[in-house]
PDB file of C-alpha atoms in Angstrom:
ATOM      1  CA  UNK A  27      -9.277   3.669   5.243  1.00  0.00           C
ATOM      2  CA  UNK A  28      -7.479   6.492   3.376  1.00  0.00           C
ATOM      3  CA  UNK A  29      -8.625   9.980   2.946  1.00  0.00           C
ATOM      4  CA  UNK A  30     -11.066   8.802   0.036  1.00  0.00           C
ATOM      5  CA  UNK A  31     -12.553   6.050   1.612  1.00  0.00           C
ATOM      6  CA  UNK A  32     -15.361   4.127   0.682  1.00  0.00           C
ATOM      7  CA  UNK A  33     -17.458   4.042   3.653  1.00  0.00           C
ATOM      8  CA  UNK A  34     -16.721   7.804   4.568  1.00  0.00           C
ATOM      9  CA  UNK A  35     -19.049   8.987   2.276  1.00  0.00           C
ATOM     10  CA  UNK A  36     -16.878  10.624  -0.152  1.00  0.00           C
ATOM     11  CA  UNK A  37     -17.635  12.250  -3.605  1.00  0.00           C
ATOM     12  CA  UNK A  38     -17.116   9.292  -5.625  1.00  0.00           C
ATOM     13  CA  UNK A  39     -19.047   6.587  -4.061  1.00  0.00           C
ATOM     14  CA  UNK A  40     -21.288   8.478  -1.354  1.00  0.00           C
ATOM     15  CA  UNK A  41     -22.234   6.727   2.173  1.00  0.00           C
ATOM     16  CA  UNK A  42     -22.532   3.289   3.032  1.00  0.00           C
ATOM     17  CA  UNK A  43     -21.701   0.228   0.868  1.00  0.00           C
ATOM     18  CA  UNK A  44     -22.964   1.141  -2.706  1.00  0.00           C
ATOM     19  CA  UNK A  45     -22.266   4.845  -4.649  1.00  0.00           C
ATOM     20  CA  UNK A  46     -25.018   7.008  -5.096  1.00  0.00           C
ATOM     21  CA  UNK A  47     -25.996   6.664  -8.634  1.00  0.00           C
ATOM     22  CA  UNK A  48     -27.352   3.082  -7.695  1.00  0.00           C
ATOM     23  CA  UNK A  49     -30.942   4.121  -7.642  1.00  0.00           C
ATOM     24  CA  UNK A  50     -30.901   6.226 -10.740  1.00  0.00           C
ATOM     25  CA  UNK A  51     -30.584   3.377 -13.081  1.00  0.00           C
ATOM     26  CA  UNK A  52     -26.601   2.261 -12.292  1.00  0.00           C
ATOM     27  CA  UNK A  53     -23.752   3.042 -13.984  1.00  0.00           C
ATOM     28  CA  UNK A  54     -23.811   1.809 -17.403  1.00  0.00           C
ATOM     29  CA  UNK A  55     -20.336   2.617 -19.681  1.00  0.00           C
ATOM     30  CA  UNK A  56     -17.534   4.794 -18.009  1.00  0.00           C
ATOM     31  CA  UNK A  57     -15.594   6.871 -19.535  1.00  0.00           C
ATOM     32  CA  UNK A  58     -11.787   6.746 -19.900  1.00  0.00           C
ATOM     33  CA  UNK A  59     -11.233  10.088 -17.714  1.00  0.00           C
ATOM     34  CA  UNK A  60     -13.475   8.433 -15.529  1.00  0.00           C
ATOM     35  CA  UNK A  61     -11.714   5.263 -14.812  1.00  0.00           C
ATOM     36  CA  UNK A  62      -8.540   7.274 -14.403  1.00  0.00           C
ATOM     37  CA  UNK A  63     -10.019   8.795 -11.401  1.00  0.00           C
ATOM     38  CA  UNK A  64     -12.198   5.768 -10.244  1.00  0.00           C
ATOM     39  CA  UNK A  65      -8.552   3.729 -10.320  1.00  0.00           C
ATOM     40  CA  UNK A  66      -6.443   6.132  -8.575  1.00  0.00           C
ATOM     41  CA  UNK A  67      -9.309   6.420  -6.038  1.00  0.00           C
ATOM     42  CA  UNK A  68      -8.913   2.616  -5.646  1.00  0.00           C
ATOM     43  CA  UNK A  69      -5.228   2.378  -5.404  1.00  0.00           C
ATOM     44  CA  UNK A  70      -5.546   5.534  -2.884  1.00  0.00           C
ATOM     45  CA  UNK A  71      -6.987   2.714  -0.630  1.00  0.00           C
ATOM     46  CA  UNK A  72      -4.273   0.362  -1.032  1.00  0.00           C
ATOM     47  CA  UNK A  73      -1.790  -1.208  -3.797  1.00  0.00           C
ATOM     48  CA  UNK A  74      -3.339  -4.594  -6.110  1.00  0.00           C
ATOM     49  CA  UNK A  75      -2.837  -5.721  -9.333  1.00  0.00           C
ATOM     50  CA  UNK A  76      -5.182  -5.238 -12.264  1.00  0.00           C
ATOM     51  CA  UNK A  77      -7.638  -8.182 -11.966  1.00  0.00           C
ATOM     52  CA  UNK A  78      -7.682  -7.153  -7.765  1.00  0.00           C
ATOM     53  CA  UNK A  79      -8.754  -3.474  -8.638  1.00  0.00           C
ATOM     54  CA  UNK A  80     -11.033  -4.855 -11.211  1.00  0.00           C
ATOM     55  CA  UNK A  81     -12.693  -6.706  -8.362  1.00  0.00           C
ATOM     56  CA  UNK A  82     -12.547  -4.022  -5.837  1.00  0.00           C
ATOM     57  CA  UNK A  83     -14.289  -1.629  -7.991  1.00  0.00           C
ATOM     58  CA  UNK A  84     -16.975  -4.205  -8.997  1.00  0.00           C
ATOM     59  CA  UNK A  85     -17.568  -4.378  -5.041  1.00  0.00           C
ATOM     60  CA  UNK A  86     -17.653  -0.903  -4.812  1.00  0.00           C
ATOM     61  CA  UNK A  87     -20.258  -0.298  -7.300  1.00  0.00           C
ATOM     62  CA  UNK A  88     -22.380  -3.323  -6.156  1.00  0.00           C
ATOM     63  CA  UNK A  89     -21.802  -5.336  -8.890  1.00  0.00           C
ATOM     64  CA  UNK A  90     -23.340  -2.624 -10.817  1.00  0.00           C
ATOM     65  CA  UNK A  91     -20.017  -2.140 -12.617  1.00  0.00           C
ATOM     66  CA  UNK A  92     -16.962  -3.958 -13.985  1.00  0.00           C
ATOM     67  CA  UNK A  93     -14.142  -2.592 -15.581  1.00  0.00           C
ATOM     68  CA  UNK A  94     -12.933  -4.398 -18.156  1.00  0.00           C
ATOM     69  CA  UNK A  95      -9.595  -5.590 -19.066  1.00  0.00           C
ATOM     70  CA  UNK A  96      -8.899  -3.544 -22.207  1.00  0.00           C
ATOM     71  CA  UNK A  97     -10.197   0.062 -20.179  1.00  0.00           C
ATOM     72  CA  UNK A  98      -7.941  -0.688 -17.036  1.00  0.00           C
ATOM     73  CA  UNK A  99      -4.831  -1.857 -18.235  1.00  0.00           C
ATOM     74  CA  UNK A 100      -4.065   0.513 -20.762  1.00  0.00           C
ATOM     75  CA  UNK A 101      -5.151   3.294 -18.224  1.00  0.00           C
ATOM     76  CA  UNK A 102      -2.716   1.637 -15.531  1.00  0.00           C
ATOM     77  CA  UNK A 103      -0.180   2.087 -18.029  1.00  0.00           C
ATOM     78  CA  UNK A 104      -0.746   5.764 -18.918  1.00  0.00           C
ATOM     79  CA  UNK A 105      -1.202   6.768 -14.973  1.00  0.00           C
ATOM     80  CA  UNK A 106       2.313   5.118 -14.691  1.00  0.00           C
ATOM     81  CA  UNK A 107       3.963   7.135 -17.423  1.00  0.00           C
ATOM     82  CA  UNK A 108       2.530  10.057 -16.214  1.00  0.00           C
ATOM     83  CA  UNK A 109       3.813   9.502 -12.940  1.00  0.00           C
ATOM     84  CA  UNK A 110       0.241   8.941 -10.620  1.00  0.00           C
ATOM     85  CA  UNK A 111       1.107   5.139 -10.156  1.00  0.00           C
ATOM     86  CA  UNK A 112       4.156   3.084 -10.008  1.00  0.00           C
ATOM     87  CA  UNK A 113       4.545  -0.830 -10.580  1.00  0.00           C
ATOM     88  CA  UNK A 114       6.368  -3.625  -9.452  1.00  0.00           C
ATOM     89  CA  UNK A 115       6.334  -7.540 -10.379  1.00  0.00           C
ATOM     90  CA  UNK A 116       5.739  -9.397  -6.771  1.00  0.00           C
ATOM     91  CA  UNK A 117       5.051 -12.887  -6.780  1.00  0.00           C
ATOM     92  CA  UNK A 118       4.793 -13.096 -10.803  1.00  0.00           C
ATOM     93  CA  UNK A 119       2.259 -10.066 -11.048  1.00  0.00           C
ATOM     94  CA  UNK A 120       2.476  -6.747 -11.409  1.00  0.00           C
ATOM     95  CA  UNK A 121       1.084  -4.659  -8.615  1.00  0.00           C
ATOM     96  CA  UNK A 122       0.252  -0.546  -8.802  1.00  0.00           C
ATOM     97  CA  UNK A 123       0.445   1.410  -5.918  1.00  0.00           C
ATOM     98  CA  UNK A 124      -0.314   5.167  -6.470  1.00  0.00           C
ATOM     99  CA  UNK A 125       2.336   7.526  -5.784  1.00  0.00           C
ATOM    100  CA  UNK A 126       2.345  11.413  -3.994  1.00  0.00           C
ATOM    101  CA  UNK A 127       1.562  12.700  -7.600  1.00  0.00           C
ATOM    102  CA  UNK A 128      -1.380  10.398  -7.944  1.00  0.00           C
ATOM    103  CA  UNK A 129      -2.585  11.101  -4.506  1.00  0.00           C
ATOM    104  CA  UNK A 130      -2.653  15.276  -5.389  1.00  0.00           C
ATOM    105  CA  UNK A 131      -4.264  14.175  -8.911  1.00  0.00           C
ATOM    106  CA  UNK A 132      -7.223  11.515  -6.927  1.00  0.00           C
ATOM    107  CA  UNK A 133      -7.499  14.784  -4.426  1.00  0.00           C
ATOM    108  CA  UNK A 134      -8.192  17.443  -7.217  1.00  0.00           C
ATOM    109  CA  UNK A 135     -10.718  15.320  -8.661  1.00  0.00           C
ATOM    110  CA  UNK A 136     -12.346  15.363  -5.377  1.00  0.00           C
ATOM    111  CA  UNK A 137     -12.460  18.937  -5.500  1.00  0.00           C
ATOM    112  CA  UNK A 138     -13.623  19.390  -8.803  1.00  0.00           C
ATOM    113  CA  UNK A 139     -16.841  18.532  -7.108  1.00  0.00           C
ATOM    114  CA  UNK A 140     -19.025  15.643  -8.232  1.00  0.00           C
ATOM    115  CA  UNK A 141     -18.587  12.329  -8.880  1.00  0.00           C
ATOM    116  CA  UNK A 142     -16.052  10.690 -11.222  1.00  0.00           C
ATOM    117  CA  UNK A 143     -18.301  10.126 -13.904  1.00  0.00           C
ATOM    118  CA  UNK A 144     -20.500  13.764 -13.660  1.00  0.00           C
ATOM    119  CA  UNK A 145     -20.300  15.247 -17.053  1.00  0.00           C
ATOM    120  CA  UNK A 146     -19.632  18.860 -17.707  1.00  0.00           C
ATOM    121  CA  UNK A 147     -22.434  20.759 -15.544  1.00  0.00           C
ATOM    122  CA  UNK A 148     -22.071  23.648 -18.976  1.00  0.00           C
ATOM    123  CA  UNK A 149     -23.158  20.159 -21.044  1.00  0.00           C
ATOM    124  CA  UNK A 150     -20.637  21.658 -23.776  1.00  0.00           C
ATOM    125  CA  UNK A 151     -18.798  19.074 -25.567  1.00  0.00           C
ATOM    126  CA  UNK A 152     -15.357  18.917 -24.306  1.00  0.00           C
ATOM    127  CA  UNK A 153     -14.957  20.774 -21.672  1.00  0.00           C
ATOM    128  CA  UNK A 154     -14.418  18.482 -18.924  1.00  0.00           C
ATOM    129  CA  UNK A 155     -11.504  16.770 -21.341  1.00  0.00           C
ATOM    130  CA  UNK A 156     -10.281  20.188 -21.037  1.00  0.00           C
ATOM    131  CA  UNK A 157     -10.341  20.642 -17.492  1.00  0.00           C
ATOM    132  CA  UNK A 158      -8.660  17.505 -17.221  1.00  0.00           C
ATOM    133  CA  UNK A 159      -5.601  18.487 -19.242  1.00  0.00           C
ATOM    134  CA  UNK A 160      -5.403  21.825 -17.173  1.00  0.00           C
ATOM    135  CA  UNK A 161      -5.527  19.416 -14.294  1.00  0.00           C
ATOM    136  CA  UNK A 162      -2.474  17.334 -15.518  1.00  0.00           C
ATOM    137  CA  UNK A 163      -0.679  20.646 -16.584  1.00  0.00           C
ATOM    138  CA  UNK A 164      -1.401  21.612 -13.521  1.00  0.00           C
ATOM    139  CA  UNK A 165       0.398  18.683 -11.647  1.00  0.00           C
ATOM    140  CA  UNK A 166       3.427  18.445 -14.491  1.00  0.00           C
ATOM    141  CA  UNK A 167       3.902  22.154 -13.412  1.00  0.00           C
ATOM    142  CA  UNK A 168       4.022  21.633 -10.207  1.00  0.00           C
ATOM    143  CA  UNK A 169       6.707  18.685 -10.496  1.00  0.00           C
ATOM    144  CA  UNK A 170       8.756  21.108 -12.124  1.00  0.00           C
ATOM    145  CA  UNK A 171       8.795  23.746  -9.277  1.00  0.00           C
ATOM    146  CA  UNK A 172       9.315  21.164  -7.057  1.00  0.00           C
ATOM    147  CA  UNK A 173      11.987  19.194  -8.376  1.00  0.00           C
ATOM    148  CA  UNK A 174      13.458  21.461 -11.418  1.00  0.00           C
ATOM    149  CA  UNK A 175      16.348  23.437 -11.457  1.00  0.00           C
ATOM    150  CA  UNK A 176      16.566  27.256 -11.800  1.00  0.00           C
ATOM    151  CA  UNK A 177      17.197  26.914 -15.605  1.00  0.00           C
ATOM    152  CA  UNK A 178      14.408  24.341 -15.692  1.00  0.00           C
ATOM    153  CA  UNK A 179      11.587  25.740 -13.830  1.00  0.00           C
ATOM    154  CA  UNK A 180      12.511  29.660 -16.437  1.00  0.00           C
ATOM    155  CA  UNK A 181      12.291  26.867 -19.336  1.00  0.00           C
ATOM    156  CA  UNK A 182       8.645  25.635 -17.793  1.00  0.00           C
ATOM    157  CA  UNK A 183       7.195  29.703 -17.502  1.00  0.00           C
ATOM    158  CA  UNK A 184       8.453  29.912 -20.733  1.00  0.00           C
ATOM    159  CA  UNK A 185       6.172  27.317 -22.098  1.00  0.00           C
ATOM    160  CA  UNK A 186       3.802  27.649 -19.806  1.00  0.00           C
ATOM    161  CA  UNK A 187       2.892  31.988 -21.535  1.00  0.00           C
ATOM    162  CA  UNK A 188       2.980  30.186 -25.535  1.00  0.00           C
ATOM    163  CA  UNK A 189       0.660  28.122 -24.412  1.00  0.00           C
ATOM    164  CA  UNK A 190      -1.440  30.664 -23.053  1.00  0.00           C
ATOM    165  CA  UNK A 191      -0.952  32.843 -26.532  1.00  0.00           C
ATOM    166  CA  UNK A 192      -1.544  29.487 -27.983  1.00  0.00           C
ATOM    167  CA  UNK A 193      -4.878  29.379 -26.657  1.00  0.00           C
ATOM    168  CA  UNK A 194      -5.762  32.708 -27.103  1.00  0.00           C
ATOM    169  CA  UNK A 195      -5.090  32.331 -30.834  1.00  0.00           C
ATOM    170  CA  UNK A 196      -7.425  30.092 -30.807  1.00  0.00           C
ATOM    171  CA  UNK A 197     -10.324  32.161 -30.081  1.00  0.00           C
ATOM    172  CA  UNK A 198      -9.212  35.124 -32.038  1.00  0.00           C
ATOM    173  CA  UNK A 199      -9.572  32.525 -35.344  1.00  0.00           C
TER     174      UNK A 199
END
């Protein structure tokens, strides 16, 4: 098992064979940030196709929980244009396996404390969707200083302090 595996009691799922939440009532509706992490988490463990990660997280959750179709796809699809998972067709279905990126991105969501689905401990509208776009700044900046040129990496600061006045704008309105 990987660094987030199931049975070594990590943040997502907790110890032993069903994730903590179980008692208090299951899991109910998940929410799109959610599955992002709950997938890469899954594909941290090992490359499958969408109806195999369906099923693995199903397991996970003790049945409590299925994804469906229309939440994972279009979420596989987004983690791959941002770069967390890659695809290939193998045996006449495509497969995801995450990628370095995706296994920084599943890590800082460990971090971040709580489970996937904990909602902002401030209970302020919002704020975890913001977090989660600092998060993915966070990781496109880091591609940049990695992989960038010179010219490339002055271009990045350079966006990187408007969109700090940006933001400070904001609460000066």
């Amino acid at each position: 098992m990987g660094p987030h595996g199931w049975g070594h009691g990590n943040v997502l799922f907790g110890p032993g064979p069903g994730p903590r939440w179980m008692g208090m009532g299951g899991l109910g509706r998940v929410r799109r940030g959610h599955i992002r992490t709950l997938l890469l988490t899954t594909l941290d463990e090992g490359p499958g196709h969408g109806y195999e990660l369906m099923q693995r997280l199903e397991e996970r959750t003790g049945g409590m929980w299925r994804p469906s179709p229309g939440s994972v796809y279009p979420t596989l699809q987004q983690l791959e244009d941002e770069g967390l998972v890659r695809s290939e067709e193998r045996d006449g279905k495509r497969v995801y396996e995450i990628t370095e990126a995706g296994r920084a991105e599943a890590q800082a969501r460990a971090e971040r404390g709580g489970p996937a689905w904990a909602g902002d401990p401030e209970g302020r509208p919002g704020t975890a969707a913001l977090r989660e776009a600092v998060g993915q700044l966070h990781m496109a900046a880091r591609q940049v200083a990695g992989a960038g040129q010179e010219e490339q990496v002055e271009r990045a600061v350079a966006v990187l302090a408007e969109a700090r006045k940006k933001l400070y704008q904001i609460l000066a309105e």
